[in-house]
Coordinates of C-alpha atoms in Angstrom, one line a residue:
M1 CA -28.4 -2.2 24.3
T2 CA -26.6 0.2 26.6
I3 CA -27.8 0.2 30.2
R4 CA -27.4 3.4 32.1
V5 CA -26.2 2.7 35.6
T6 CA -26.9 5.4 38.2
R7 CA -24.3 5.6 40.9
R8 CA -26.1 6.2 44.2
S9 CA -23.0 7.5 45.9
T10 CA -24.2 10.1 48.4
I11 CA -27.7 10.5 46.8
A12 CA -29.4 9.2 49.9
L13 CA -26.8 10.6 52.2
A14 CA -29.7 12.8 53.1
T15 CA -29.1 10.5 55.9
A16 CA -29.2 14.0 57.0
G17 CA -32.9 14.4 56.7
A18 CA -33.9 11.1 58.2
L19 CA -31.3 10.7 60.9
A20 CA -31.6 14.3 62.1
S21 CA -35.4 14.5 61.9
T22 CA -35.9 12.6 65.1
G23 CA -37.8 14.1 68.0
T24 CA -34.5 14.9 69.8
A25 CA -32.9 16.7 66.9
Y26 CA -33.0 20.5 66.5
L27 CA -34.4 22.0 63.3
G28 CA -31.1 23.9 62.8
A29 CA -29.1 20.7 63.0
R30 CA -31.4 19.1 60.5
N31 CA -31.2 21.9 58.1
L32 CA -27.4 21.9 58.3
L33 CA -27.1 18.2 57.5
V34 CA -29.6 18.4 54.7
G35 CA -27.6 21.3 53.2
Q36 CA -24.4 19.3 53.5
A37 CA -25.9 16.3 51.8
T38 CA -27.0 18.6 48.9
Q39 CA -23.5 20.0 48.7
A40 CA -21.9 16.5 48.7
R41 CA -24.1 15.5 45.8
T42 CA -22.8 18.4 43.7
I43 CA -19.2 17.6 44.6
I44 CA -19.6 13.9 43.8
P45 CA -21.5 14.0 40.5
K46 CA -23.5 11.2 39.0
S47 CA -21.8 8.9 36.5
W48 CA -23.2 6.6 33.9
D49 CA -20.1 4.5 33.3
I50 CA -20.4 0.7 33.1
P51 CA -17.7 -1.1 35.2
P52 CA -15.3 -3.3 33.3
R53 CA -15.9 -7.0 33.4
A54 CA -13.7 -10.0 32.7
D55 CA -15.6 -13.1 33.6
G56 CA -14.1 -16.3 32.5
V57 CA -11.4 -18.8 33.5
Y58 CA -8.2 -17.8 35.2
T59 CA -5.2 -20.2 35.2
P60 CA -2.0 -20.5 37.3
G61 CA 0.8 -18.6 35.8
G62 CA -1.3 -15.7 34.5
G63 CA -2.1 -15.2 30.9
P64 CA -5.2 -13.8 29.3
V65 CA -8.6 -14.8 30.7
Q66 CA -10.2 -17.7 28.9
R67 CA -13.8 -17.6 27.8
W68 CA -15.9 -20.1 29.7
Q69 CA -18.4 -22.3 27.9
R70 CA -20.2 -25.4 28.8
G71 CA -17.8 -28.3 28.9
V72 CA -14.7 -26.2 29.8
A73 CA -13.1 -27.9 32.9
V74 CA -12.5 -25.8 36.0
D75 CA -11.4 -26.6 39.5
L76 CA -13.3 -23.9 41.3
H77 CA -16.2 -21.6 40.5
L78 CA -16.0 -18.2 42.2
M79 CA -18.9 -15.7 42.2
I80 CA -18.8 -12.1 43.1
F81 CA -21.9 -10.5 44.7
G82 CA -22.5 -7.0 46.0
D83 CA -22.6 -3.3 45.0
S84 CA -20.5 -1.0 43.0
T85 CA -17.3 -1.8 44.9
A86 CA -17.8 -5.5 44.0
T87 CA -18.1 -4.6 40.3
G88 CA -14.9 -2.5 40.5
Y89 CA -16.6 0.8 39.7
G90 CA -13.9 3.4 39.1
C91 CA -11.5 0.9 37.5
A92 CA -10.1 1.7 34.1
S93 CA -9.5 -1.9 33.0
A94 CA -10.7 -5.4 33.9
E95 CA -7.3 -6.3 35.4
E96 CA -7.9 -3.7 38.2
V97 CA -11.3 -5.1 39.2
P98 CA -11.3 -6.8 42.7
G99 CA -13.0 -10.0 41.4
V100 CA -10.3 -10.4 38.8
L101 CA -7.6 -9.8 41.3
V102 CA -9.0 -12.4 43.7
A103 CA -9.5 -14.9 40.9
R104 CA -6.0 -14.5 39.5
G105 CA -4.5 -14.6 43.0
L106 CA -6.5 -17.7 43.9
A107 CA -5.4 -19.4 40.7
Q108 CA -1.8 -18.4 41.3
Q109 CA -1.7 -19.4 45.0
T110 CA -3.5 -22.7 44.7
G111 CA -2.6 -23.9 41.2
K112 CA -6.2 -24.3 40.3
R113 CA -8.3 -23.2 37.3
V114 CA -10.7 -20.7 38.6
R115 CA -13.9 -19.6 36.8
L116 CA -15.0 -16.1 37.7
S117 CA -18.7 -15.0 37.5
T118 CA -19.7 -11.5 38.5
K119 CA -23.3 -11.0 39.7
A120 CA -22.7 -7.7 41.5
I121 CA -24.7 -4.6 40.4
V122 CA -24.0 -0.9 41.0
G123 CA -26.3 0.6 43.6
A124 CA -27.2 -2.7 45.2
T125 CA -28.2 -2.9 48.9
S126 CA -28.5 -5.9 51.1
K127 CA -31.9 -6.5 49.6
G128 CA -30.5 -6.3 46.1
V129 CA -27.7 -8.8 46.9
S130 CA -30.3 -11.2 48.2
G131 CA -32.0 -10.9 44.8
Q132 CA -28.7 -11.5 43.1
V133 CA -28.3 -14.8 44.9
D134 CA -31.9 -15.9 44.3
A135 CA -31.5 -15.2 40.6
M136 CA -28.3 -17.2 40.6
F137 CA -30.1 -20.2 42.0
V138 CA -32.7 -20.0 39.3
A139 CA -30.1 -19.7 36.5
G140 CA -27.8 -22.5 37.6
P141 CA -25.9 -24.4 40.3
P142 CA -24.3 -22.5 43.2
P143 CA -20.6 -21.6 43.1
D144 CA -17.9 -23.3 45.2
A145 CA -17.0 -19.9 46.7
A146 CA -18.7 -16.5 46.9
V147 CA -17.2 -13.1 47.7
M148 CA -19.5 -10.3 48.7
M149 CA -18.8 -6.5 49.1
L150 CA -21.7 -4.4 50.4
G151 CA -23.0 -1.9 52.9
A152 CA -22.5 1.6 51.8
N153 CA -25.8 1.7 49.9
D154 CA -27.7 0.5 52.9
I155 CA -26.4 3.5 54.8
T156 CA -27.1 6.0 52.0
A157 CA -30.5 4.5 51.4
L158 CA -31.4 4.8 55.0
N159 CA -32.0 1.1 55.5
G160 CA -32.2 -0.1 59.1
I161 CA -29.0 -1.6 60.4
S162 CA -30.6 -4.6 62.0
Q163 CA -32.8 -5.3 59.0
S164 CA -29.8 -5.1 56.6
A165 CA -27.8 -7.4 58.7
R166 CA -30.6 -10.0 58.9
R167 CA -31.0 -9.9 55.1
L168 CA -27.3 -10.5 54.7
A169 CA -27.4 -13.4 57.2
L170 CA -30.2 -15.1 55.3
T171 CA -28.3 -14.7 52.0
V172 CA -25.1 -16.1 53.4
R173 CA -27.1 -19.0 54.9
K174 CA -28.6 -19.9 51.6
L175 CA -25.2 -20.1 50.0
R176 CA -23.7 -22.1 52.8
A177 CA -26.6 -24.5 52.7
R178 CA -25.6 -25.3 49.1
G179 CA -22.0 -25.9 50.1
A180 CA -20.5 -22.6 49.0
V181 CA -17.7 -20.9 51.0
V182 CA -18.8 -17.3 51.7
I183 CA -16.5 -14.3 52.3
V184 CA -18.1 -10.9 53.0
G185 CA -16.3 -7.6 52.9
T186 CA -18.4 -5.5 55.3
C187 CA -19.4 -1.9 55.0
P188 CA -16.6 0.5 54.1
D189 CA -15.7 3.5 56.2
L190 CA -17.6 6.4 54.7
G191 CA -15.8 8.7 57.1
V192 CA -12.7 8.7 54.8
I193 CA -14.6 10.4 51.9
T194 CA -13.5 14.0 52.3
A195 CA -16.0 15.2 49.7
I196 CA -18.7 14.7 52.4
P197 CA -18.4 17.7 54.7
Q198 CA -18.5 17.6 58.5
P199 CA -20.5 16.8 60.6
L200 CA -22.3 14.7 58.0
R201 CA -19.2 12.7 57.4
S202 CA -18.9 11.8 61.1
L203 CA -22.5 10.7 61.0
A204 CA -22.0 8.5 58.0
H205 CA -18.8 7.1 59.6
T206 CA -20.7 6.1 62.8
R207 CA -23.6 4.5 60.9
G208 CA -21.2 2.7 58.6
M209 CA -19.2 1.2 61.4
Q210 CA -22.4 0.2 63.3
L211 CA -23.5 -1.6 60.2
A212 CA -20.1 -3.3 59.7
R213 CA -20.2 -4.7 63.2
A214 CA -23.8 -6.0 62.7
Q215 CA -22.8 -7.5 59.4
A216 CA -19.8 -9.3 60.9
A217 CA -21.9 -10.9 63.6
A218 CA -24.6 -11.8 61.1
V219 CA -22.2 -13.4 58.6
K220 CA -20.4 -15.4 61.3
S221 CA -23.8 -16.7 62.7
A222 CA -24.7 -17.8 59.2
G223 CA -21.4 -19.7 58.7
G224 CA -19.6 -17.1 56.5
V225 CA -16.3 -15.3 57.0
P226 CA -16.5 -11.5 57.5
V227 CA -13.6 -9.2 56.5
P228 CA -13.8 -5.8 58.1
V229 CA -12.6 -3.8 55.1
G230 CA -13.6 -0.4 56.6
Q231 CA -11.3 -1.1 59.6
L232 CA -8.5 -2.5 57.5
L233 CA -8.4 0.0 54.7
S234 CA -9.3 3.3 56.3
P235 CA -5.7 4.1 57.4
Q236 CA -4.4 3.9 53.8
F237 CA -7.4 5.9 52.5
R238 CA -6.9 8.6 55.0
A239 CA -3.1 8.8 54.5
A240 CA -3.2 8.9 50.6
P241 CA -6.7 9.7 49.3
E242 CA -5.2 11.0 46.0
V243 CA -3.9 7.5 45.4
M244 CA -6.6 5.3 47.0
F245 CA -9.6 7.0 45.5
S246 CA -10.7 7.0 41.9
A247 CA -11.4 10.2 40.0
D248 CA -15.0 10.6 41.4
G249 CA -13.6 10.9 45.0
F250 CA -16.0 8.3 46.2
H251 CA -15.1 4.9 44.8
P252 CA -11.6 3.2 45.3
S253 CA -8.9 3.5 42.7
A254 CA -7.0 0.5 41.3
A255 CA -4.7 0.8 44.2
G256 CA -7.6 0.9 46.7
Y257 CA -9.2 -2.2 45.1
A258 CA -5.9 -4.0 45.1
V259 CA -5.5 -3.6 48.9
A260 CA -9.1 -4.8 49.5
A261 CA -8.6 -7.8 47.2
Q262 CA -5.5 -8.9 49.2
H263 CA -7.5 -9.1 52.4
L264 CA -10.4 -10.9 50.7
L265 CA -8.0 -13.4 49.0
V266 CA -6.3 -14.3 52.3
A267 CA -9.7 -14.9 53.9
L268 CA -10.9 -17.0 51.0
C269 CA -7.8 -19.2 50.8
D270 CA -8.0 -19.8 54.6
A271 CA -11.7 -20.7 54.4
L272 CA -11.0 -23.1 51.5
G273 CA -8.3 -24.7 53.5
E274 CA -5.6 -23.8 50.9
K275 CA -2.0 -23.3 51.9
V276 CA -1.0 -19.8 50.9
E277 CA 2.6 -18.7 50.5
G278 CA 3.5 -15.8 52.8
A279 CA -0.1 -15.5 54.1
R280 CA 0.8 -12.9 56.7
L281 CA -0.2 -9.8 54.8
Q282 CA 2.1 -6.8 54.8
V283 CA 0.3 -3.9 53.2
P284 CA 2.7 -0.9 52.6
M285 CA 1.4 2.6 52.8
P286 CA 0.8 3.8 49.2
S287 CA 2.9 6.6 47.8
S288 CA 1.2 9.9 47.2
A289 CA 3.2 10.4 44.0
P290 CA 1.2 10.6 40.9
A291 CA 0.8 7.4 38.9
R292 CA 3.3 6.9 36.1
S293 CA 2.7 5.1 32.8
D294 CA 5.3 2.5 33.7
A295 CA 3.8 1.9 37.1
P296 CA 3.3 -1.8 37.9
S297 CA -0.1 -3.4 37.6
P298 CA -2.3 -3.8 40.7
L299 CA -1.7 -7.6 40.4
G300 CA 2.0 -7.1 40.3
V301 CA 1.9 -4.9 43.4
M302 CA -0.3 -7.5 45.0
S303 CA 2.0 -10.4 44.3
R304 CA 5.0 -8.6 45.8
L305 CA 3.1 -8.1 49.1
W306 CA 3.2 -11.8 49.9
R307 CA 6.2 -12.8 52.1
R308 CA 7.5 -16.2 51.2
H309 CA 7.6 -17.9 54.6
P310 CA 5.2 -20.3 56.3
S311 CA 2.5 -18.5 58.3
D312 CA -1.0 -19.1 59.7
T313 CA -3.5 -17.5 57.3
S314 CA -5.8 -16.6 60.1
S315 CA -3.2 -14.3 61.6
A316 CA -3.4 -11.9 58.7
L317 CA -6.8 -10.7 59.6
P318 CA -8.0 -9.2 62.9
S319 CA -11.1 -10.7 64.4
P320 CA -14.4 -8.9 63.6
S321 CA -14.6 -7.8 67.2
S322 CA -11.2 -6.2 67.3

């Protein structure tokens, strides 16, 4: 059965209506933001595509993904939770999906057989991610490691920042209590999405950064590791949007996901206590030239970004408060 997946994108970025309808806001400003939200929804159309998936077992040295079935030996089970960015929405193939990039990178860097299981769902909020984790506990044992990417839908759905952060903390705490290492990519910077007009874009940027800071504090308090993807990736997205965004102008492209996956991988290896070659991440500014048919794969680009010299993995990422 084909499941139609609605991308929420800027649907509720009628943040306009809610955020500008306070007692201190003028009616004119409210009408302006509502109009801009409506305009943004027409510029960024809905899509019904199902993101590519490639769950299975990834081994050192690359090669095709192996189908996992009961009895197949693995060294580490990695689960991906979150929203459309965690599913790799906008990717053309499974090899571009961030979960696959992290699993392949982890297998390559550690020499371990890594099982990947994707639980993320397009459109999920912090409440939805909590449901993903609860459902996982019912279905089977917890993973050895979990990577989450979420936040944008909490902003567009007008969910409160403190409530969203608290839900995330509870979710991380559940996984940590069962022994899983948890890495969380916090809310992306919605201010880099040029299809959202000003001043609505600035409003979305401010709310997103507020949520990212609250998420980082909540994740740390629950024993997880936050990765500030909005702060880390926004310079590249602003410099080369035609390269870093997918065709819908809202979700990342393969290049955008590859850069995000690098940061998540470094944090994950560090949290697992794995020694990583060239752990200090050097992310080059992407070229604005159009993609070529002979262009290297995201994993190939990713592998060349590692510098082969000893380094402290923690130095590759700024602290959440920076």
